[in-house]
Coordinates of C-alpha atoms in Angstrom, one line a residue:
M1 CA -28.8 -42.7 -9.2
L2 CA -26.5 -43.5 -6.3
V3 CA -23.6 -43.8 -8.7
V4 CA -24.3 -40.3 -10.1
V5 CA -24.5 -38.9 -6.7
A6 CA -21.2 -40.6 -5.6
L7 CA -19.5 -39.2 -8.8
I8 CA -20.7 -35.7 -8.0
A9 CA -19.6 -36.0 -4.4
G10 CA -16.2 -37.3 -5.5
Y11 CA -15.7 -34.5 -8.1
A12 CA -16.6 -31.9 -5.3
V13 CA -14.1 -33.5 -2.9
A14 CA -11.4 -33.6 -5.5
R15 CA -12.0 -29.9 -6.5
A16 CA -11.9 -28.8 -2.8
R17 CA -8.6 -30.6 -2.4
R18 CA -7.2 -29.0 -5.6
R19 CA -8.2 -25.5 -4.1
V20 CA -6.7 -26.3 -0.8
A21 CA -3.4 -27.3 -2.6
R22 CA -3.3 -24.2 -4.6
F23 CA -4.1 -21.9 -1.7
S24 CA -1.6 -23.7 0.5
T25 CA 1.4 -23.4 -1.9
P26 CA 4.2 -21.4 -0.3
F27 CA 5.4 -18.1 -1.9
D28 CA 8.8 -19.7 -2.4
C29 CA 10.5 -16.3 -2.9
A30 CA 13.9 -17.6 -1.9
A31 CA 13.9 -19.5 -5.2
D32 CA 13.2 -16.4 -7.2
E33 CA 16.7 -14.9 -8.1
T34 CA 15.3 -11.6 -9.3
F35 CA 13.1 -11.1 -6.2
M36 CA 15.9 -11.9 -3.9
R37 CA 18.4 -9.7 -5.7
S38 CA 16.0 -6.8 -5.5
L39 CA 15.5 -7.4 -1.7
R40 CA 19.2 -7.5 -1.0
E41 CA 20.3 -4.5 -3.3
K42 CA 17.3 -2.2 -2.9
G43 CA 15.8 -3.4 0.4
Y44 CA 12.5 -4.3 -1.1
A45 CA 11.0 -6.7 -3.7
V46 CA 7.8 -7.1 -5.6
R47 CA 6.0 -10.3 -7.0
E48 CA 3.1 -10.1 -9.3
H49 CA 0.3 -12.6 -8.9
A50 CA 1.7 -14.1 -5.8
I51 CA -1.7 -15.6 -4.8
P52 CA -4.4 -17.0 -7.1
R53 CA -7.2 -14.6 -8.2
E54 CA -9.8 -16.9 -6.5
L55 CA -8.0 -16.3 -3.1
V56 CA -7.7 -12.5 -3.8
L57 CA -11.5 -12.3 -4.2
A58 CA -12.2 -14.6 -1.2
C59 CA -10.0 -12.8 1.2
A60 CA -11.3 -9.4 0.0
E61 CA -14.9 -10.5 0.7
E62 CA -13.8 -11.7 4.1
A63 CA -12.2 -8.4 4.7
R64 CA -15.3 -6.5 4.0
G65 CA -17.2 -8.9 6.3
L66 CA -14.8 -7.9 9.1
S67 CA -15.5 -4.1 8.8
H68 CA -17.7 -4.2 12.0
V69 CA -14.5 -5.0 14.1
M70 CA -12.2 -2.6 12.3
K71 CA -11.0 0.5 14.0
H72 CA -9.3 3.7 12.7
G73 CA -5.5 3.2 12.4
Q74 CA -3.3 4.9 14.9
I75 CA -0.2 6.9 14.3
Q76 CA 2.9 4.8 15.3
N77 CA 6.2 6.1 16.8
G78 CA 8.7 7.1 14.1
L79 CA 6.1 8.7 11.8
Q80 CA 7.3 11.8 10.0
S81 CA 4.7 14.5 10.1
D82 CA 3.1 15.5 6.9
Q83 CA 3.1 19.1 5.6
G84 CA -0.3 20.5 4.6
A85 CA -4.0 19.6 5.3
R86 CA -3.6 15.9 4.4
K87 CA -4.8 13.6 7.1
A88 CA -1.9 11.5 8.4
R89 CA -3.5 8.1 8.3
G90 CA -7.0 7.2 6.9
D91 CA -7.4 3.5 7.0
K92 CA -9.6 1.2 9.2
M93 CA -7.7 -1.9 10.4
V94 CA -8.0 -5.0 12.5
T95 CA -5.3 -7.2 13.9
L96 CA -5.7 -10.7 12.6
N97 CA -5.3 -12.9 15.7
P98 CA -6.7 -16.2 16.2
R99 CA -9.8 -14.8 17.7
V100 CA -10.6 -12.8 14.6
A101 CA -9.4 -15.2 12.0
C102 CA -11.4 -18.2 13.4
N103 CA -14.5 -16.5 11.8
T104 CA -13.0 -16.7 8.4
R105 CA -12.2 -19.4 5.9
Y106 CA -9.8 -18.0 3.4
L107 CA -7.6 -15.4 5.4
P108 CA -6.0 -18.2 7.4
Y109 CA -4.6 -19.6 4.1
L110 CA -2.9 -16.2 3.5
M111 CA -1.6 -16.0 7.0
D112 CA -0.1 -19.6 6.7
K113 CA 1.6 -18.4 3.5
F114 CA 3.1 -15.4 5.3
D115 CA 4.4 -17.6 8.2
L116 CA 6.1 -19.9 5.7
L117 CA 7.6 -16.9 4.1
R118 CA 9.0 -15.7 7.4
T119 CA 10.9 -19.0 7.6
E120 CA 12.1 -18.6 4.0
M121 CA 13.4 -15.1 4.7
N122 CA 15.2 -16.3 7.9
G123 CA 17.4 -18.6 5.8
A124 CA 17.7 -16.3 2.8
V125 CA 18.5 -12.9 4.2
L126 CA 18.1 -12.5 7.9
E127 CA 20.6 -15.0 9.2
A128 CA 23.2 -13.5 7.0
K129 CA 22.7 -10.3 9.1
D130 CA 23.1 -12.3 12.4
T131 CA 19.4 -12.0 13.2
H132 CA 16.2 -13.8 12.7
A133 CA 12.4 -13.4 13.0
D134 CA 10.7 -15.8 15.4
C135 CA 7.1 -14.5 15.2
T136 CA 4.6 -13.1 12.7
T137 CA 1.9 -10.7 13.3
F138 CA -0.9 -9.8 10.9
M139 CA -3.1 -6.7 10.0
L140 CA -5.9 -6.2 7.6
A141 CA -6.4 -2.6 6.5
V142 CA -9.0 -0.8 4.3
Y143 CA -8.7 2.7 2.9
P144 CA -12.2 4.0 2.0
G145 CA -11.2 5.9 -1.1
D146 CA -12.0 9.3 0.5
G147 CA -8.7 11.0 -0.4
T148 CA -6.8 9.7 2.6
G149 CA -3.6 7.5 2.7
Y150 CA -0.9 7.0 5.1
V151 CA 2.1 9.6 5.1
R152 CA 5.8 8.8 5.1
H153 CA 6.7 6.6 8.0
K154 CA 8.7 3.5 9.1
D155 CA 7.5 0.3 10.6
S156 CA 10.5 -0.1 12.8
D157 CA 13.1 2.1 14.6
D158 CA 16.6 2.0 13.2
A159 CA 18.3 1.6 16.5
H160 CA 16.2 -1.4 17.9
T161 CA 14.8 -3.1 14.9
G162 CA 12.1 -5.4 16.4
R163 CA 10.2 -5.8 13.1
K164 CA 12.7 -7.1 10.6
L165 CA 10.6 -7.4 7.5
T166 CA 7.2 -6.3 6.4
A167 CA 5.3 -8.2 3.8
I168 CA 2.1 -7.0 2.0
V169 CA -0.4 -8.8 -0.2
Y170 CA -3.0 -6.6 -2.0
L171 CA -6.6 -7.8 -2.4
N172 CA -7.8 -5.3 -4.8
E173 CA -9.4 -6.8 -8.0
G174 CA -9.4 -4.5 -11.1
W175 CA -7.5 -1.7 -9.5
K176 CA -7.1 1.4 -11.6
A177 CA -4.2 4.0 -11.6
T178 CA -6.9 6.7 -11.3
D179 CA -7.9 5.2 -7.9
G180 CA -4.6 6.3 -6.4
G181 CA -3.4 4.4 -3.4
S182 CA 0.0 3.4 -4.8
F183 CA 2.8 2.2 -2.2
R184 CA 5.7 4.6 -2.2
I185 CA 9.0 3.4 -0.9
W186 CA 12.5 5.0 -0.5
P187 CA 15.0 2.2 -1.2
G188 CA 18.1 1.6 1.0
D189 CA 19.4 4.7 2.8
C190 CA 17.4 7.2 0.7
G191 CA 16.5 10.4 2.3
D192 CA 13.8 13.0 1.8
S193 CA 15.4 14.4 -1.3
D194 CA 16.2 11.1 -2.9
P195 CA 14.0 9.6 -5.5
C196 CA 11.4 7.2 -4.4
E197 CA 9.7 4.3 -6.2
E198 CA 5.9 3.4 -6.4
V199 CA 4.1 0.1 -6.6
A200 CA 0.4 -0.1 -7.6
P201 CA -1.8 -2.1 -5.2
D202 CA -2.9 -4.6 -7.7
G203 CA -4.8 -7.7 -6.6
G204 CA -2.6 -10.6 -5.7
K205 CA 0.8 -8.6 -5.7
L206 CA 3.2 -9.3 -2.9
V207 CA 5.7 -6.6 -1.5
V208 CA 8.4 -7.4 0.9
F209 CA 10.7 -4.8 2.4
Y210 CA 13.0 -4.1 5.4
S211 CA 10.7 -2.5 8.0
N212 CA 13.1 0.3 8.8
L213 CA 12.7 1.7 5.3
W214 CA 10.7 4.9 4.7
H215 CA 7.4 4.2 2.9
E216 CA 3.9 5.7 2.5
V217 CA 0.4 5.0 1.0
L218 CA -0.6 7.7 -1.4
P219 CA -4.2 9.0 -1.1
V220 CA -6.9 6.6 -2.2
V221 CA -9.7 8.4 -4.2
N222 CA -13.0 7.7 -6.3
G223 CA -14.5 5.8 -3.3
S224 CA -12.5 2.7 -4.2
A225 CA -11.7 0.5 -1.1
R226 CA -8.1 -0.3 -1.1
I227 CA -7.6 -3.6 0.8
A228 CA -4.3 -5.1 2.1
C229 CA -3.1 -7.7 4.4
T230 CA 0.2 -7.0 6.1
A231 CA 2.5 -9.3 7.9
W232 CA 5.5 -8.3 10.2
F233 CA 8.3 -10.8 10.7
S234 CA 9.8 -9.8 14.1
N235 CA 12.2 -10.9 16.8
R236 CA 10.5 -11.0 20.1
A237 CA 13.5 -9.9 22.1
D238 CA 14.4 -7.1 19.8
L239 CA 10.9 -6.0 19.6
A240 CA 10.7 -5.9 23.5
A241 CA 13.8 -3.7 23.5
E242 CA 12.3 -1.4 20.8
I243 CA 9.1 -0.8 22.9
I244 CA 11.1 -0.2 26.1
A245 CA 13.2 2.3 24.2
E246 CA 10.1 4.0 22.8
E247 CA 8.5 4.2 26.3
R248 CA 11.7 5.7 27.8
A249 CA 11.9 8.2 25.0
A250 CA 8.1 9.1 25.5
K251 CA 8.6 9.5 29.3
L252 CA 11.8 11.6 28.7
D253 CA 9.8 13.9 26.2
Q254 CA 7.0 14.3 28.8
A255 CA 9.5 15.2 31.5
L256 CA 11.2 17.8 29.4
K257 CA 7.8 19.3 28.5
K258 CA 6.9 19.6 32.2
I259 CA 10.3 21.4 32.9
A260 CA 9.9 23.8 30.0
L261 CA 6.3 24.6 31.1
K262 CA 7.5 25.3 34.7
K263 CA 10.3 27.6 33.5
L264 CA 7.8 29.4 31.2
R265 CA 5.5 29.9 34.1
R266 CA 8.2 31.3 36.3
T267 CA 9.3 33.6 33.5
M268 CA 5.8 34.9 33.0
N269 CA 5.3 35.3 36.9
S270 CA 8.5 37.2 37.3
G271 CA 7.5 39.7 34.6
K272 CA 4.3 40.8 36.5

């Protein structure tokens, strides 16, 4: 009987070790010539089945378990306003910091894979542009399937690019085209009138793109929860400069509005 128990325990340990090994395997995108060529030429690249299905399901379940700490996503600077009645941003999100992630088991595996990817991308593309990313930040976002998405925007400013690259892994098992929610991106220097490209948010899919590219999330429908984990590869010094520039621009805009309002009041009073 003791032998049987020992064998079962040994099998369980070996299985757990194999799972850890599979979950801990780096994305290794730098070795993928097709992936890297797309990233260099178009500014974004996609890899199917970048993480095992078991990890997709486990991370999605943990994401649903974090719904109580999620908040409605806020509009960031640089957002281009949408025309029409569509809500600009409809996700609920949470920043995956150590305090939040410590209550999960599988999301840290994904976070570690992202951080290894940052190191890969430094050597593969960023250092050739005389820059590098020295930190990774994470966000978990869920769109509830109520017809909202995230209108066309950028993750980083062109002049002071603190965020260098954005990486996304989708956690949607059995996603259907009729559920909407595709990721739309404008490659390279494309403008409003240029053709965009779309990527379905299938479970396990990895998307990496330069953070200053225009992109959006199309409306998610049919009550299907669209779950994604995002990582930003940033340079701390450049990010600080970007934040300072945004704050200065906001203060200048506020000052100009006050001046315009004073002039308007004087004009109205003089006409009495």
